[in-house]
Amino acid sequence: MMKQSACRQMTEPGFWAGVLVVLCTLSMGADVHQALKTPSMPSRVLQRQKRAWKWDKLYVNEEMPPKNPPEKIGKLDNTFFDASARFILSGEGANDIFTVNDNGDIVVNTKLDREKKSVYNLTASLIDFKTKKQLDKNDTFIIVVMDINDNSPVFPPDISGSISESSNAGSIVMTVKATDADDPTTQNGMIGYKLLNGTDLFNINNNGEIRTMTSSLDREKQSQYIIAIQAKDMPDVITTGNSATTIVTININDVNDNIATFKTGEYRFSVKEDSKPGHKIGILEVEDKDEIQNKDPSFTIQAEFDGVFGVKLNNEKDGSLSLKSLLDYETEKMHTFIVNVLERTVSKSPDNQGPNLQTRAKVFITVIDVDEPPVFSQTEYKFSIYEGPFKTPIIGAVSAKDPDKDGYKIRYSIEDPNSPVAVDPVQGHLSLKKQLDREDKSSYTFQVTAQEDAPSGLKSYALVNLKVLDINDNAPELTNRSHVYICESDKPGTIIGTVGAYDKDENSGRFRFTLAKRSLNFTLHDNGNNTASIKLKQGGFSTEHSVEHMLEIEITDGGTPEQKNIDRLYIKVCTCQTGRQMEYCKAYARTGMSVSALLAILLCIVTILVIVILIVLRRRYQKEILVTKSSGEIHEQLVSYDEEGGGEMDTNGYDVSILSSACHDSSFRPGTGPSLYAVVKKPSACKGDMAMMIEVKKDEADHDRDGIPYDTLHIYGYEGSESLAGSLSSLDSSSSGSNLDYDFLHEWGPRFRTLAQLYGVDGSDSDSSD
């Protein structure tokens, strides 16, 4: 049983099923035979020993053409097989590539390719074709396709590698890898490599590694090698096998193994003497066989010229010659010096380990003369002077000269009109134009111009810095005023605040504080640290009954000459919280008035006076016009207005007062001069003639077509309050309250009787009084 089970486990999944089944069957045969002879063994054991699958050879060669009849590759056998039993195949290629006949023979029907599929997994079944019942459990097996050497090695395209020049012998250049589709576990799929050229410089092993055979590879001699490589399968068999050939490119990488040298032993350049430092003079070209990224030359200049000229490496790894300081044609017209080039390189041999290799070249610089502007003795001048009145206005001098051989005279000027300094145009002396105040401005910066005394003379400029020095000319002032106040709860001896002092001057000495006037309520203590404490002499202050207090404090600084100032300190009485925290302070009105407030008041007074004068002049002008009007000029005119007039205040066009005085005014007569109106006889405006006068004027208006009518129609929207004739309305008026005498209306005839009754004295009353 154990042997049968073990054989079953070994034969089920494996490739060697066909071989192991025979061995297992032979091993089990004696036990089965002995079991059949022993009658005492249970029948169920005999039935279990009967079950077995038997395999024959189950592998096939690839690329074999189909045969007729098909080639047998194996056989299925089972102990349950009889005349009514049939084998059935299922799985990969079953009943197509592989078939089984009634005897259990497995045949192949088509040509196979191992490179496409190397193993086929199949399942064998045994059934009774009559009853269609399965006689035994299914069993799996595999058919292996055996490889033949039908494929050649294949290289990848575009193979290339690289190695640095002068590398040691045996250095790996690259690895070449070819592939073969045949079985790699057999000679058919194994590959060997061989160089077809370049064997004096390189070699290759069976792993495809290409190595150098020498350390003398030189990129400057040859930068690239083309190598042919052969790959062959069945490497151990010389006469047979498939092969392939490819071309490999090996590039030699550059290293810095060549020194840089100048292209020529002499270089000549010309430079103008007014060229500025940093000016590029020219290029010192060098030769180096190495690639540009491996060039690393450095340059040195002859020691005595190193401060005048300099050489730096440019992007092309050549030397760029530049100017480091100014040249002067009048001093030296030619400069000649030596430049060395130095480069550390990689050694090419054991006897030459990185030597310092250098070369040299001679450089000639010709200085070209140019007309140069004046040159100041200094590029920047610094002067200082004390503020305030000065004894002498001279603060210093500037100096410049023409560096050319035939130098011009120099004239000086300051172009800034706001500069407080003037310059002597010939001597260059600087002098003050006005008194300076350090507290207003502590320093001044301006330019002085030097120009050649010639037409279109060249200019140059120098910067002048003037510092204003301090003198003690400012009196000290109090500070921290708002921190001094009285709390209602303060007791005698309480410090109610500390004041300090401020002085606009620099480096003032210690401030000293004293009371200018003795105070009954306060004392002042100088703390000796530029502060003073103010103490109460007595308490009991209240915001309700107290007034604002003022102290006059005299402050003295420690300068030379000493300055002092008496400053007023106003002290308020406040209600305070714990710790003298101010809560409320009573505001006091001070009797003093500022200048700006006085000016505002004066301006208001002047404005009021001007307005009053204008009103008076206007009234006087109106009265003069009224007096100068002749009675002939006062007419009733007919005027058409687009809007209503100004009422009885409009007295310019129609003065009602004339009517009231027309009867008594002897000047109300027709004029003797020419008139636009028809000349008619106008009755006098006296008693009984008013009606006649109206009729006459109506007649003139009807017949005179060329003249302007006398009558003027006024439409009043409201009655004015300024009419000399008063109001003609009965509203808010009465005969008794009128200030005018309207008795003359009785003299105008019966048409004005009703008006006379309203505004005048009734005629009957007059008669009765008479």
mmCIF file of C-alpha atoms in Angstrom, residues 87-267:
data_model
loop_
_atom_site.group_PDB
_atom_site.id
_atom_site.type_symbol
_atom_site.label_atom_id
_atom_site.label_comp_id
_atom_site.label_asym_id
_atom_site.label_seq_id
_atom_site.Cartn_x
_atom_site.Cartn_y
_atom_site.Cartn_z
ATOM 1 C CA PHE A 87 -9.443 6.269 -23.591
ATOM 2 C CA ILE A 88 -10.300 9.918 -23.923
ATOM 3 C CA LEU A 89 -7.770 12.813 -24.067
ATOM 4 C CA SER A 90 -8.474 16.364 -22.907
ATOM 5 C CA GLY A 91 -6.278 19.445 -22.372
ATOM 6 C CA GLU A 92 -3.733 21.352 -24.494
ATOM 7 C CA GLY A 93 -3.666 20.053 -28.085
ATOM 8 C CA ALA A 94 -5.960 17.095 -27.317
ATOM 9 C CA ASN A 95 -7.804 15.579 -30.302
ATOM 10 C CA ASP A 96 -5.980 18.051 -32.567
ATOM 11 C CA ILE A 97 -2.242 17.894 -32.177
ATOM 12 C CA PHE A 98 -2.435 14.702 -30.142
ATOM 13 C CA THR A 99 -4.942 11.828 -30.487
ATOM 14 C CA VAL A 100 -5.357 8.414 -28.843
ATOM 15 C CA ASN A 101 -6.640 5.243 -30.548
ATOM 16 C CA ASP A 102 -8.665 2.381 -29.111
ATOM 17 C CA ASN A 103 -5.514 0.666 -27.872
ATOM 18 C CA GLY A 104 -4.301 3.736 -25.926
ATOM 19 C CA ASP A 105 -1.575 4.720 -28.412
ATOM 20 C CA ILE A 106 -0.884 8.495 -28.430
ATOM 21 C CA VAL A 107 0.123 9.912 -31.822
ATOM 22 C CA VAL A 108 1.203 13.406 -32.991
ATOM 23 C CA ASN A 109 -0.570 14.802 -36.036
ATOM 24 C CA THR A 110 1.389 18.024 -36.800
ATOM 25 C CA LYS A 111 4.841 19.599 -36.692
ATOM 26 C CA LEU A 112 5.719 21.167 -33.333
ATOM 27 C CA ASP A 113 7.931 24.172 -32.455
ATOM 28 C CA ARG A 114 9.496 24.141 -29.018
ATOM 29 C CA GLU A 115 10.199 27.863 -29.203
ATOM 30 C CA LYS A 116 6.454 28.463 -29.424
ATOM 31 C CA LYS A 117 5.360 25.835 -26.874
ATOM 32 C CA SER A 118 7.640 23.409 -25.093
ATOM 33 C CA VAL A 119 5.211 21.499 -22.787
ATOM 34 C CA TYR A 120 1.624 20.304 -23.234
ATOM 35 C CA ASN A 121 -0.543 19.442 -20.206
ATOM 36 C CA LEU A 122 -3.094 16.688 -20.912
ATOM 37 C CA THR A 123 -5.652 14.633 -18.958
ATOM 38 C CA ALA A 124 -6.458 10.953 -19.610
ATOM 39 C CA SER A 125 -9.896 9.462 -18.901
ATOM 40 C CA LEU A 126 -11.125 5.841 -19.092
ATOM 41 C CA ILE A 127 -14.872 5.240 -19.781
ATOM 42 C CA ASP A 128 -17.144 2.358 -20.817
ATOM 43 C CA PHE A 129 -18.337 3.384 -24.268
ATOM 44 C CA LYS A 130 -21.521 1.353 -23.828
ATOM 45 C CA THR A 131 -22.644 2.716 -20.495
ATOM 46 C CA LYS A 132 -20.686 5.962 -20.767
ATOM 47 C CA LYS A 133 -19.563 5.487 -17.195
ATOM 48 C CA GLN A 134 -16.086 6.396 -15.995
ATOM 49 C CA LEU A 135 -14.081 3.366 -15.059
ATOM 50 C CA ASP A 136 -11.284 5.104 -13.197
ATOM 51 C CA LYS A 137 -10.357 8.543 -11.984
ATOM 52 C CA ASN A 138 -8.762 10.952 -14.479
ATOM 53 C CA ASP A 139 -5.040 11.259 -14.470
ATOM 54 C CA THR A 140 -2.844 14.106 -15.798
ATOM 55 C CA PHE A 141 0.377 13.869 -17.724
ATOM 56 C CA ILE A 142 2.633 16.098 -19.797
ATOM 57 C CA ILE A 143 4.180 15.805 -23.248
ATOM 58 C CA VAL A 144 7.561 17.529 -23.540
ATOM 59 C CA VAL A 145 8.736 18.865 -26.920
ATOM 60 C CA MET A 146 12.423 18.062 -27.285
ATOM 61 C CA ASP A 147 14.665 20.890 -28.623
ATOM 62 C CA ILE A 148 16.783 20.826 -31.779
ATOM 63 C CA ASN A 149 19.321 23.493 -32.800
ATOM 64 C CA ASP A 150 17.103 25.389 -35.207
ATOM 65 C CA ASN A 151 17.788 29.005 -34.046
ATOM 66 C CA SER A 152 20.824 31.260 -34.374
ATOM 67 C CA PRO A 153 22.061 33.799 -31.789
ATOM 68 C CA VAL A 154 20.610 37.320 -32.089
ATOM 69 C CA PHE A 155 22.374 40.624 -31.122
ATOM 70 C CA PRO A 156 20.536 43.784 -30.079
ATOM 71 C CA PRO A 157 20.839 46.680 -32.552
ATOM 72 C CA ASP A 158 23.308 49.606 -32.255
ATOM 73 C CA ILE A 159 25.733 48.303 -29.669
ATOM 74 C CA SER A 160 28.279 50.846 -28.423
ATOM 75 C CA GLY A 161 30.476 51.395 -25.412
ATOM 76 C CA SER A 162 33.172 53.739 -24.141
ATOM 77 C CA ILE A 163 36.260 53.852 -21.984
ATOM 78 C CA SER A 164 38.570 56.669 -20.878
ATOM 79 C CA GLU A 165 41.894 56.970 -22.590
ATOM 80 C CA SER A 166 44.985 55.758 -20.732
ATOM 81 C CA SER A 167 42.849 53.276 -18.735
ATOM 82 C CA ASN A 168 44.691 50.327 -17.201
ATOM 83 C CA ALA A 169 44.897 47.016 -19.079
ATOM 84 C CA GLY A 170 42.056 44.669 -18.125
ATOM 85 C CA SER A 171 39.537 47.469 -17.624
ATOM 86 C CA ILE A 172 35.980 46.527 -18.647
ATOM 87 C CA VAL A 173 34.814 48.448 -21.694
ATOM 88 C CA MET A 174 31.296 46.994 -22.024
ATOM 89 C CA THR A 175 29.288 43.761 -21.987
ATOM 90 C CA VAL A 176 27.740 42.297 -25.142
ATOM 91 C CA LYS A 177 24.703 40.028 -24.762
ATOM 92 C CA ALA A 178 23.272 37.862 -27.573
ATOM 93 C CA THR A 179 20.174 35.671 -27.200
ATOM 94 C CA ASP A 180 19.248 32.216 -28.646
ATOM 95 C CA ALA A 181 15.697 30.890 -28.719
ATOM 96 C CA ASP A 182 16.811 27.303 -28.300
ATOM 97 C CA ASP A 183 16.849 25.491 -24.952
ATOM 98 C CA PRO A 184 19.451 27.293 -22.806
ATOM 99 C CA THR A 185 20.020 24.159 -20.751
ATOM 100 C CA THR A 186 21.400 22.412 -23.787
ATOM 101 C CA GLN A 187 24.252 23.145 -26.144
ATOM 102 C CA ASN A 188 21.658 24.385 -28.611
ATOM 103 C CA GLY A 189 20.992 27.491 -26.493
ATOM 104 C CA MET A 190 24.472 28.110 -25.086
ATOM 105 C CA ILE A 191 26.453 30.997 -26.719
ATOM 106 C CA GLY A 192 30.136 31.696 -27.051
ATOM 107 C CA TYR A 193 31.704 35.028 -28.224
ATOM 108 C CA LYS A 194 34.706 35.840 -30.389
ATOM 109 C CA LEU A 195 36.363 39.095 -31.615
ATOM 110 C CA LEU A 196 36.984 39.152 -35.332
ATOM 111 C CA ASN A 197 39.330 42.207 -35.181
ATOM 112 C CA GLY A 198 41.014 44.521 -32.680
ATOM 113 C CA THR A 199 42.374 41.589 -30.746
ATOM 114 C CA ASP A 200 45.598 43.494 -30.010
ATOM 115 C CA LEU A 201 43.635 46.086 -27.984
ATOM 116 C CA PHE A 202 40.558 44.220 -26.703
ATOM 117 C CA ASN A 203 39.369 40.726 -25.806
ATOM 118 C CA ILE A 204 36.004 39.144 -24.962
ATOM 119 C CA ASN A 205 35.028 36.233 -22.716
ATOM 120 C CA ASN A 206 32.066 33.795 -22.854
ATOM 121 C CA ASN A 207 30.033 36.207 -20.690
ATOM 122 C CA GLY A 208 30.336 38.883 -23.400
ATOM 123 C CA GLU A 209 32.626 41.206 -21.354
ATOM 124 C CA ILE A 210 34.961 43.260 -23.529
ATOM 125 C CA ARG A 211 38.154 44.310 -21.744
ATOM 126 C CA THR A 212 41.243 46.313 -22.685
ATOM 127 C CA MET A 213 44.532 44.531 -23.307
ATOM 128 C CA THR A 214 46.698 47.668 -23.094
ATOM 129 C CA SER A 215 46.876 50.986 -21.243
ATOM 130 C CA SER A 216 48.043 52.940 -24.273
ATOM 131 C CA LEU A 217 44.652 53.957 -25.662
ATOM 132 C CA ASP A 218 44.993 57.622 -26.734
ATOM 133 C CA ARG A 219 41.965 59.638 -27.833
ATOM 134 C CA GLU A 220 44.176 62.180 -29.551
ATOM 135 C CA LYS A 221 45.483 59.371 -31.836
ATOM 136 C CA GLN A 222 42.240 57.454 -32.320
ATOM 137 C CA SER A 223 38.977 58.344 -30.664
ATOM 138 C CA GLN A 224 36.863 55.419 -31.895
ATOM 139 C CA TYR A 225 37.207 51.722 -32.684
ATOM 140 C CA ILE A 226 34.863 49.530 -34.767
ATOM 141 C CA ILE A 227 34.977 45.921 -33.545
ATOM 142 C CA ALA A 228 33.293 42.869 -35.181
ATOM 143 C CA ILE A 229 31.985 40.252 -32.725
ATOM 144 C CA GLN A 230 30.774 36.723 -33.515
ATOM 145 C CA ALA A 231 28.292 34.858 -31.309
ATOM 146 C CA LYS A 232 27.990 31.015 -31.846
ATOM 147 C CA ASP A 233 25.761 28.381 -30.169
ATOM 148 C CA MET A 234 27.089 24.925 -29.283
ATOM 149 C CA PRO A 235 30.354 26.589 -28.263
ATOM 150 C CA ASP A 236 31.982 23.296 -27.315
ATOM 151 C CA VAL A 237 31.448 21.864 -30.783
ATOM 152 C CA ILE A 238 33.745 23.550 -33.254
ATOM 153 C CA THR A 239 32.431 22.124 -36.525
ATOM 154 C CA THR A 240 28.688 22.604 -35.996
ATOM 155 C CA GLY A 241 26.371 25.216 -34.588
ATOM 156 C CA ASN A 242 24.693 28.457 -35.632
ATOM 157 C CA SER A 243 26.415 31.844 -35.416
ATOM 158 C CA ALA A 244 25.744 35.579 -35.850
ATOM 159 C CA THR A 245 27.984 38.622 -36.269
ATOM 160 C CA THR A 246 27.538 42.256 -35.147
ATOM 161 C CA ILE A 247 29.520 45.492 -35.168
ATOM 162 C CA VAL A 248 30.335 47.208 -31.854
ATOM 163 C CA THR A 249 31.478 50.867 -31.602
ATOM 164 C CA ILE A 250 33.941 51.639 -28.795
ATOM 165 C CA ASN A 251 34.477 55.352 -28.087
ATOM 166 C CA ILE A 252 37.597 56.577 -26.286
ATOM 167 C CA ASN A 253 36.704 59.271 -23.741
ATOM 168 C CA ASP A 254 39.009 62.234 -23.282
ATOM 169 C CA VAL A 255 40.933 63.047 -20.110
ATOM 170 C CA ASN A 256 43.173 65.997 -19.379
ATOM 171 C CA ASP A 257 46.435 64.390 -20.454
ATOM 172 C CA ASN A 258 47.809 67.171 -22.695
ATOM 173 C CA ILE A 259 49.324 70.459 -21.584
ATOM 174 C CA ALA A 260 48.111 73.835 -22.848
ATOM 175 C CA THR A 261 50.571 75.934 -24.831
ATOM 176 C CA PHE A 262 50.425 79.413 -26.340
ATOM 177 C CA LYS A 263 49.894 79.541 -30.108
ATOM 178 C CA THR A 264 52.678 82.069 -30.455
ATOM 179 C CA GLY A 265 55.542 83.321 -28.345
ATOM 180 C CA GLU A 266 54.568 87.018 -28.646
ATOM 181 C CA TYR A 267 51.337 88.970 -28.366
#
